[in-house]
Amino acid sequence: MIAVVVLDIESSRDDIYVSSTAHPNVRDAVIAALQEIEARFGRTGRVVPVDRGHTPTDRAALEASFVAAVAGFCAVLLVSLGWGPYSRDRRRELLRVAVLGCVGVLVAAAMVAFSNGLASPRAIATLIGVTVAVGLVALAFEAIFGWPGLALALVLSLVLPSPLLLVGDPVLLSSPWSSVLRWSIPGAGFEMLSGRQSGSAEWWFLSLAVLGATSALAAMVLWVTRHRVAPHAEPTSSGAAPLHKADRIRLASSVSVIVALTVSCLSVAAAPRPSPLNLARLTVSTECAATGTIRNVADLNRVTRLRGTTAFKGGDVGVSAPLQDGRRLWLFGDTLRTVSGAESLVRNSMLVSESGCLAVVIPDGGGAVIPSRSDGTGYWPMSIITVERAGYDLVDVFAQRVRSTTGGGIFDFEILGPAIARYVVPAGETPQLLSVRDLGDDLVDTTAPMWGAAAVVRGRWAYIYGTSRRNNPTEISGFALQLARARPDSLADQATWQYWDGSTWSAQADSSVELIGSDPYASG
């Protein structure tokens, strides 16, 4: 894993978490690409380095993989210079393989001393595996072609993958090299050593398969060349008879085809596949109820009598707000609907209207669209504000918390304070609930401002109006009006609000003054 973007859908600033072990070239390229995408949608990204602990850096992992590969090839070269270009003697074959294993152990020990991140058993096994795999490939080509085979093995095992060292990571190479070289022996070793795929068993298994399959194929070639000799061939000084020319051609062609097919299959299998975002669907929309053309008050009255769905048979105290895609969002208080064949009253509901259509938005189970608390406290919507983002709207709904009392009558309830519910509405899609937050503690006090009785966005600020009245129920009273403001992105965090104190904006809530008093003859 190189980087992760945490999208803050409630604001325009995201966090880009970048692995501290990533190669500098990759890190710079990823950050530049992500910031370009962010800017395209009017967003900004904050880069946050992530410490991967004892995981080796990608640069150290890549260099260690190539060192192991070079060591494996050099071991074969030195042994061949001393014992001859190839041997079909079983004892000498086993000695050569044993030398490769010893060289791999020495390389692993040296790399462990070089980087603490390479001290894990998996890293040590990988380094030994890379050394042995490259060495076996060199021996196999040497067995087929003699000294020229070593040159061919050098090209395939080290020269062709060398662009990885130049750019620092397969992801920076153009296609198809980014896929092909990733599954070369040094590339597979790098994938296993870097630890970027530690959370993906598939990637780790494919890297391991490259080393294992390559080593097994090379060992098979060595076995075949030791037994498939030409009739009456004269043995060499090493005790082995040379292959007939036709045998060499057939064997070389077979190996080439097998290697090509193996690389192709691994490249296709390892290609990244897009996976769908398994986001929880918090709400679903019912069927559209046709409204017809609305031209006048009579048409509006006709719409209010719609009975196209049992999910909305009537709602109290509606508020609405336009969406950027041309639709309009409506919220209501106490709503009558039919759930499982029975009449039910929920604390709130939502409609989405568009040209000729009115749809009810309901949560799973048919309850309130702003779900009630576990103690039964519900929410009555008061006002709505919307903030446009690229491709979606953020909708904040101010509501008052309401709790039924024991009387059972129509007015047997008490108001406990304000709350705010936030929805995201992708263009043309169903609103989804993000959060519900109560503002302040539960308090039955009508003198406390009911923030959100009205709200509006102007410029960079959302202005929130709060109303209050006298506590004495026997005394006729109007509603006092106070004013606060906050950035639309931080509406749910009341600690960021500012309050009008009569002359300026203050961070102290108790400094808020009444713009209109509660005198019934003044405010009505």
XYZ file of C-alpha atoms in Angstrom:
524
model
C 0.000 0.000 0.000
C 1.539 3.318 -1.100
C -1.104 5.865 -0.133
C -4.633 6.133 1.201
C -6.972 9.097 0.760
C -9.437 9.695 3.570
C -12.228 11.707 1.990
C -13.914 14.091 4.394
C -17.278 14.369 2.720
C -18.371 16.969 5.264
C -15.657 19.430 4.216
C -13.442 20.216 1.230
C -10.181 19.118 2.847
C -9.007 15.506 2.758
C -6.086 13.632 4.289
C -3.575 11.829 2.060
C -1.799 9.193 4.126
C 1.476 8.236 2.423
C 3.682 5.368 3.529
C 7.037 6.601 4.836
C 8.655 3.511 3.309
C 7.564 4.351 -0.258
C 10.288 5.162 -2.751
C 10.733 8.974 -3.014
C 9.935 8.880 -6.740
C 6.703 7.019 -6.087
C 5.763 9.188 -3.132
C 6.225 12.392 -5.152
C 4.298 11.016 -8.133
C 1.388 9.805 -6.004
C 1.119 13.063 -4.070
C 1.235 15.136 -7.273
C -1.446 13.002 -8.949
C -3.759 13.045 -5.940
C -3.394 16.793 -5.423
C -4.190 17.361 -9.096
C -7.371 15.315 -8.739
C -8.281 17.145 -5.523
C -7.800 20.547 -7.192
C -9.968 19.478 -10.124
C -12.897 19.081 -7.733
C -12.164 22.185 -5.689
C -10.679 20.240 -2.789
C -7.370 20.297 -0.952
C -5.328 17.452 0.459
C -3.092 17.379 3.520
C -0.186 14.935 3.245
C 0.255 12.785 6.365
C 3.332 10.482 6.487
C 2.621 7.058 7.970
C 5.395 5.259 9.826
C 5.509 1.581 8.810
C 7.619 0.587 11.823
C 10.272 -2.013 11.006
C 9.129 -2.472 7.421
C 12.068 -1.776 5.057
C 11.841 1.205 2.769
C 10.966 0.418 -0.827
C 14.387 1.601 -1.930
C 16.128 -0.756 0.517
C 13.849 -3.634 -0.510
C 14.504 -3.075 -4.220
C 18.268 -2.798 -3.762
C 18.345 -5.907 -1.555
C 16.407 -7.907 -4.163
C 18.839 -6.923 -6.908
C 21.866 -7.617 -4.705
C 20.517 -11.128 -4.087
C 19.927 -11.606 -7.835
C 23.431 -10.410 -8.734
C 24.916 -12.657 -6.051
C 23.087 -15.689 -7.447
C 24.325 -15.048 -10.966
C 27.893 -14.329 -9.875
C 27.964 -17.539 -7.826
C 27.104 -19.571 -10.931
C 29.616 -17.644 -13.027
C 32.454 -18.258 -10.565
C 31.601 -21.937 -10.150
C 31.439 -22.383 -13.920
C 34.802 -20.731 -14.356
C 36.247 -23.223 -11.915
C 34.363 -26.420 -12.866
C 33.450 -25.842 -16.472
C 30.383 -24.357 -18.215
C 27.963 -27.122 -17.228
C 27.813 -30.542 -15.655
C 25.548 -33.547 -16.000
C 27.132 -35.213 -13.054
C 24.569 -35.448 -10.237
C 27.112 -34.813 -7.497
C 28.412 -31.662 -9.100
C 24.882 -30.448 -9.822
C 23.981 -30.813 -6.165
C 27.191 -29.049 -5.162
C 26.322 -26.090 -7.395
C 22.842 -25.833 -5.896
C 24.352 -26.074 -2.396
C 26.732 -23.229 -3.259
C 23.737 -21.141 -4.331
C 22.034 -21.821 -1.002
C 25.148 -20.809 0.938
C 25.518 -17.637 -1.090
C 21.848 -16.839 -0.422
C 22.401 -17.212 3.327
C 25.426 -14.902 3.162
C 23.461 -12.319 1.182
C 20.598 -12.457 3.671
C 23.002 -12.002 6.582
C 24.612 -9.007 4.893
C 21.259 -7.409 4.110
C 20.033 -7.914 7.667
C 23.081 -6.020 8.882
C 22.344 -3.319 6.318
C 18.645 -2.837 7.189
C 16.730 -3.763 10.340
C 13.582 -4.046 8.263
C 15.086 -7.079 6.469
C 15.570 -9.074 9.659
C 12.220 -10.865 9.527
C 12.099 -14.577 8.660
C 10.069 -13.801 5.542
C 12.640 -11.287 4.320
C 15.508 -13.712 4.921
C 13.667 -16.517 3.104
C 12.893 -14.131 0.217
C 16.531 -13.110 -0.208
C 17.643 -16.723 -0.226
C 14.864 -17.536 -2.685
C 15.881 -14.764 -5.093
C 19.529 -15.851 -4.974
C 18.691 -19.502 -5.640
C 16.098 -18.701 -8.344
C 18.477 -16.534 -10.386
C 21.268 -19.060 -9.920
C 19.101 -21.957 -11.079
C 17.978 -19.990 -14.140
C 21.614 -19.288 -14.993
C 22.490 -22.976 -14.586
C 19.524 -24.001 -16.761
C 20.496 -21.699 -19.630
C 24.099 -22.722 -19.242
C 23.107 -26.374 -19.478
C 21.259 -25.694 -22.750
C 23.549 -23.216 -24.493
C 26.859 -23.426 -22.649
C 28.714 -20.172 -22.082
C 26.291 -18.155 -24.295
C 23.521 -19.378 -22.007
C 25.061 -17.450 -19.117
C 24.896 -14.269 -21.190
C 21.243 -14.943 -21.977
C 20.492 -15.580 -18.296
C 22.242 -12.322 -17.412
C 20.005 -10.402 -19.825
C 16.753 -12.007 -18.659
C 17.467 -11.987 -14.914
C 19.284 -8.680 -14.432
C 19.485 -6.483 -17.520
C 15.782 -6.483 -18.468
C 14.579 -5.777 -14.891
C 17.165 -2.998 -14.449
C 14.625 -0.195 -15.204
C 13.163 -0.992 -11.785
C 16.374 0.308 -10.225
C 16.269 3.446 -12.351
C 12.686 4.494 -11.570
C 12.352 2.917 -8.126
C 9.041 1.082 -8.506
C 7.063 -0.903 -11.106
C 4.106 1.497 -10.844
C 6.217 4.234 -12.465
C 6.887 2.170 -15.589
C 4.691 2.338 -18.652
C 2.561 -0.599 -19.731
C 3.296 -3.461 -20.335
C 6.624 -3.191 -18.543
C 5.008 -2.238 -15.244
C 3.288 -5.652 -15.178
C 6.019 -7.768 -16.804
C 8.952 -6.508 -14.746
C 6.940 -6.689 -11.536
C 6.981 -10.459 -12.031
C 10.652 -10.826 -12.917
C 12.676 -12.507 -10.202
C 14.062 -9.243 -8.726
C 10.603 -7.655 -9.101
C 8.865 -10.478 -7.266
C 11.496 -10.306 -4.540
C 10.887 -6.582 -4.191
C 7.128 -7.082 -3.863
C 7.669 -9.589 -1.043
C 10.336 -7.543 0.747
C 8.608 -4.163 0.593
C 5.626 -5.331 2.645
C 3.223 -3.128 0.660
C 1.046 -6.137 -0.075
C 1.178 -7.475 3.481
C -2.603 -7.095 3.714
C -3.198 -8.908 0.412
C -2.649 -12.670 0.465
C -3.209 -12.821 -3.305
C -0.331 -10.481 -4.150
C 2.036 -12.157 -1.722
C 1.134 -15.589 -3.077
C 1.727 -14.488 -6.678
C 5.152 -13.098 -5.782
C 6.013 -16.344 -4.043
C 4.706 -18.288 -7.048
C 7.091 -16.437 -9.370
C 10.115 -17.500 -7.324
C 8.844 -21.031 -6.776
C 7.718 -21.654 -10.352
C 10.900 -20.201 -11.836
C 13.095 -22.313 -9.575
C 11.058 -25.471 -10.275
C 11.147 -24.885 -14.034
C 14.903 -24.316 -13.993
C 15.432 -27.461 -11.890
C 13.332 -29.441 -14.377
C 15.481 -28.175 -17.242
C 18.618 -29.270 -15.392
C 17.131 -32.722 -14.863
C 16.091 -33.056 -18.515
C 19.450 -31.932 -19.879
C 21.244 -34.455 -17.673
C 19.254 -37.397 -19.072
C 18.389 -36.371 -22.638
C 21.709 -36.766 -24.465
C 22.463 -37.665 -28.048
C 23.246 -41.321 -28.865
C 26.965 -42.183 -29.002
C 27.906 -38.700 -27.850
C 31.355 -38.296 -26.494
C 31.508 -37.260 -22.837
C 33.195 -34.000 -21.922
C 35.967 -33.547 -19.421
C 33.286 -33.096 -16.747
C 31.884 -36.548 -17.453
C 28.762 -35.450 -19.406
C 27.871 -35.854 -23.051
C 26.695 -32.780 -24.993
C 23.129 -32.420 -26.256
C 22.406 -32.976 -29.896
C 21.728 -29.723 -31.791
C 18.103 -30.629 -32.528
C 17.518 -31.451 -28.862
C 18.874 -28.079 -27.864
C 16.554 -26.273 -30.265
C 13.479 -28.211 -29.106
C 14.304 -27.757 -25.444
C 15.068 -24.058 -25.834
C 11.782 -23.513 -27.688
C 9.804 -25.383 -25.040
C 11.385 -23.421 -22.193
C 10.797 -20.125 -23.999
C 7.111 -20.901 -24.548
C 6.611 -22.031 -20.937
C 8.325 -18.914 -19.573
C 6.321 -16.635 -21.868
C 3.013 -18.256 -20.916
C 3.879 -18.184 -17.212
C 4.774 -14.487 -17.291
C 1.658 -13.645 -19.319
C -0.678 -15.533 -16.988
C 0.862 -14.000 -13.889
C 0.697 -10.513 -15.397
C -2.989 -10.901 -16.261
C -3.834 -12.444 -12.887
C -2.006 -9.748 -10.987
C -3.536 -6.816 -12.837
C -5.417 -4.612 -10.330
C -9.173 -5.076 -10.531
C -11.588 -2.320 -9.548
C -13.699 -3.287 -6.557
C -17.075 -1.680 -5.769
C -17.395 0.500 -2.715
C -19.507 -1.432 -0.257
C -21.088 1.616 1.313
C -23.960 1.082 3.713
C -27.206 2.211 2.153
C -28.893 4.059 4.982
C -32.060 5.058 3.170
C -34.098 3.875 0.221
C -36.583 5.720 -1.923
C -40.109 4.555 -2.658
C -41.789 4.728 -6.023
C -42.495 8.083 -7.554
C -45.989 9.510 -7.123
C -46.909 11.525 -10.217
C -47.721 15.149 -9.395
C -48.667 16.397 -12.841
C -47.976 19.974 -13.872
C -48.025 22.545 -11.067
C -49.003 26.020 -12.225
C -51.098 27.524 -9.430
C -52.404 27.149 -5.887
C -55.074 24.696 -6.975
C -52.366 22.393 -8.344
C -50.466 22.668 -5.057
C -53.579 21.740 -3.119
C -54.055 18.764 -5.387
C -50.498 17.610 -4.648
C -51.141 17.806 -0.899
C -53.971 15.306 -1.332
C -51.802 12.749 -3.133
C -52.196 9.230 -1.826
C -49.830 7.536 -4.266
C -47.960 5.754 -1.496
C -48.733 4.444 1.962
C -45.314 5.675 3.149
C -46.579 9.258 3.394
C -50.227 9.892 4.243
C -49.678 13.293 5.827
C -46.949 15.285 7.555
C -46.701 18.232 9.955
C -44.657 21.465 9.675
C -42.715 21.085 6.435
C -39.428 22.740 5.469
C -37.628 22.486 2.137
C -34.406 23.339 0.294
C -33.295 23.158 -3.367
C -30.604 20.747 -4.557
C -28.012 21.459 -7.226
C -29.483 18.834 -9.595
C -32.786 20.715 -9.775
C -34.681 18.583 -7.263
C -36.056 19.820 -3.962
C -35.765 18.193 -0.565
C -38.656 18.347 1.914
C -38.751 17.373 5.582
C -41.792 17.121 7.827
C -42.489 16.576 11.501
C -44.975 13.981 12.772
C -45.906 11.845 9.746
C -48.631 9.268 9.262
C -47.744 6.196 7.208
C -48.703 2.549 6.886
C -46.076 0.049 8.002
C -46.765 -3.684 7.608
C -50.463 -2.994 7.118
C -50.835 -0.894 10.268
C -51.100 2.867 10.640
C -47.987 4.333 12.210
C -46.889 7.798 13.328
C -43.193 8.650 12.964
C -41.481 11.777 14.264
C -40.238 12.973 10.869
C -40.156 12.119 7.183
C -38.540 13.205 3.918
C -39.743 13.752 0.352
C -37.758 14.442 -2.805
C -39.574 16.273 -5.566
C -38.647 16.730 -9.185
C -40.486 17.539 -12.367
C -43.736 15.582 -12.278
C -42.645 13.312 -9.452
C -42.822 13.175 -5.669
C -40.909 10.367 -3.901
C -40.799 9.421 -0.229
C -37.425 8.655 1.342
C -37.707 6.069 4.093
C -35.151 4.176 6.171
C -35.055 0.409 6.440
C -37.872 -0.629 8.754
C -40.090 2.323 7.843
C -39.173 4.543 10.796
C -38.212 8.211 10.962
C -35.653 9.517 8.500
C -33.866 11.168 11.447
C -33.893 8.105 13.694
C -35.118 8.451 17.258
C -32.743 7.855 20.135
C -32.785 4.589 22.055
C -34.715 6.299 24.869
C -37.529 7.220 22.470
C -36.573 10.884 22.030
C -37.426 11.952 18.492
C -36.655 14.899 16.225
C -38.868 17.534 14.647
C -37.229 19.324 11.673
C -37.041 23.123 11.899
C -34.837 24.391 9.054
C -32.537 23.206 6.263
C -29.374 24.570 4.708
C -27.502 23.057 1.757
C -23.883 23.390 0.684
C -22.953 22.457 -2.885
C -19.961 20.205 -3.485
C -18.669 18.730 -6.737
C -21.226 16.047 -7.572
C -23.191 16.146 -4.313
C -24.935 18.373 -1.767
C -24.345 18.435 1.962
C -27.670 19.000 3.676
C -27.850 20.049 7.319
C -31.232 19.737 9.013
C -31.764 21.555 12.299
C -34.288 19.772 14.480
C -35.640 20.016 17.993
C -35.477 17.051 20.321
C -38.917 16.034 21.525
C -39.898 13.535 24.210
C -43.401 12.298 24.973
C -44.638 12.643 28.532
C -46.985 10.371 30.443
C -50.218 12.225 29.747
C -50.916 10.633 26.375
C -52.622 13.758 25.021
C -51.765 15.588 21.831
C -49.775 18.204 23.729
C -48.154 15.837 26.208
C -44.567 16.271 25.110
C -41.544 18.327 26.094
C -38.770 19.934 24.054
C -35.233 19.072 25.202
C -33.095 21.218 22.904
C -31.816 21.455 19.313
C -29.983 18.912 17.179
C -28.469 18.740 13.720
C -28.699 15.900 11.181
C -26.382 15.815 8.186
C -27.146 14.143 4.858
C -25.167 13.698 1.684
C -27.216 13.831 -1.519
C -25.320 12.693 -4.636
C -26.648 14.300 -7.808
C -29.717 12.398 -8.982
C -29.556 9.862 -6.147
C -31.216 9.152 -2.808
C -30.175 11.170 0.282
C -28.021 9.248 2.757
C -27.783 10.049 6.459
C -24.263 10.826 7.687
C -24.752 11.808 11.309
C -27.115 13.088 13.989
C -25.738 15.225 16.805
C -27.551 16.738 19.744
C -26.544 20.315 20.520
C -26.223 20.591 24.277
C -27.619 18.457 27.082
C -31.277 17.522 27.431
C -32.886 20.500 29.152
C -36.555 21.406 29.518
C -36.068 25.176 29.471
C -37.875 27.436 27.034
C -35.553 30.346 27.890
C -32.603 28.504 26.314
C -32.195 29.403 22.608
C -33.586 26.818 20.242
C -30.775 27.160 17.700
C -31.804 26.285 14.158
C -35.330 27.645 14.293
C -34.168 29.237 11.051
C -30.868 29.096 9.182
C -29.383 30.477 5.982
C -26.036 30.393 4.178
C -24.542 33.677 3.004
C -21.067 33.641 1.531
C -18.703 31.583 3.650
C -20.941 31.584 6.717
C -24.047 29.798 7.856
C -26.224 32.028 10.041
C -28.257 30.213 12.698
C -31.228 31.850 14.404
C -32.275 30.785 17.876
C -35.617 31.464 19.528
C -36.642 31.347 23.170
C -39.563 32.369 25.356
C -40.462 32.773 28.994
C -40.833 29.679 31.129
C -44.125 30.653 32.761
C -46.847 28.679 30.873
C -49.629 30.870 32.262
C -48.070 34.055 30.900
C -48.577 35.101 27.328
C -45.175 35.469 25.693
C -43.643 35.933 22.285
C -40.349 34.506 21.123
C -36.998 36.213 21.531
C -34.503 35.974 18.663
C -30.717 35.497 18.863
C -28.129 34.985 16.150
C -25.017 32.827 15.735
C -22.848 31.910 12.798
C -20.480 29.070 11.828
C -18.649 27.729 8.840
C -20.945 25.327 6.966
C -18.350 22.544 7.250
C -18.321 22.696 11.052
C -21.967 23.283 11.889
C -22.162 20.180 14.072
C -19.257 21.396 16.226
C -20.857 24.056 18.383
C -17.459 24.943 19.878
C -16.628 26.666 16.569
C -19.738 28.872 16.546
C -19.665 32.628 16.971
C -22.454 34.635 18.624
C -23.605 38.178 17.983
C -23.154 40.205 21.183
C -24.704 43.403 19.846
C -21.560 44.889 18.341
C -19.322 42.040 17.167
C -19.014 38.270 16.917
C -17.936 36.431 20.044
C -16.923 32.834 20.758
C -18.800 32.954 24.086
C -22.343 31.606 23.858
C -23.493 33.513 26.929
C -22.539 36.807 25.268
C -25.330 36.424 22.712
C -27.910 39.194 22.903
C -31.564 39.202 21.938
C -32.148 40.920 18.622
C -35.877 40.795 19.320
C -37.251 40.445 22.846
C -39.956 38.067 24.003
C -42.455 40.836 24.707
C -45.631 39.553 23.009
C -46.459 43.010 21.722
C -43.030 43.314 20.111
C -42.457 39.852 18.654
C -45.978 38.364 18.398
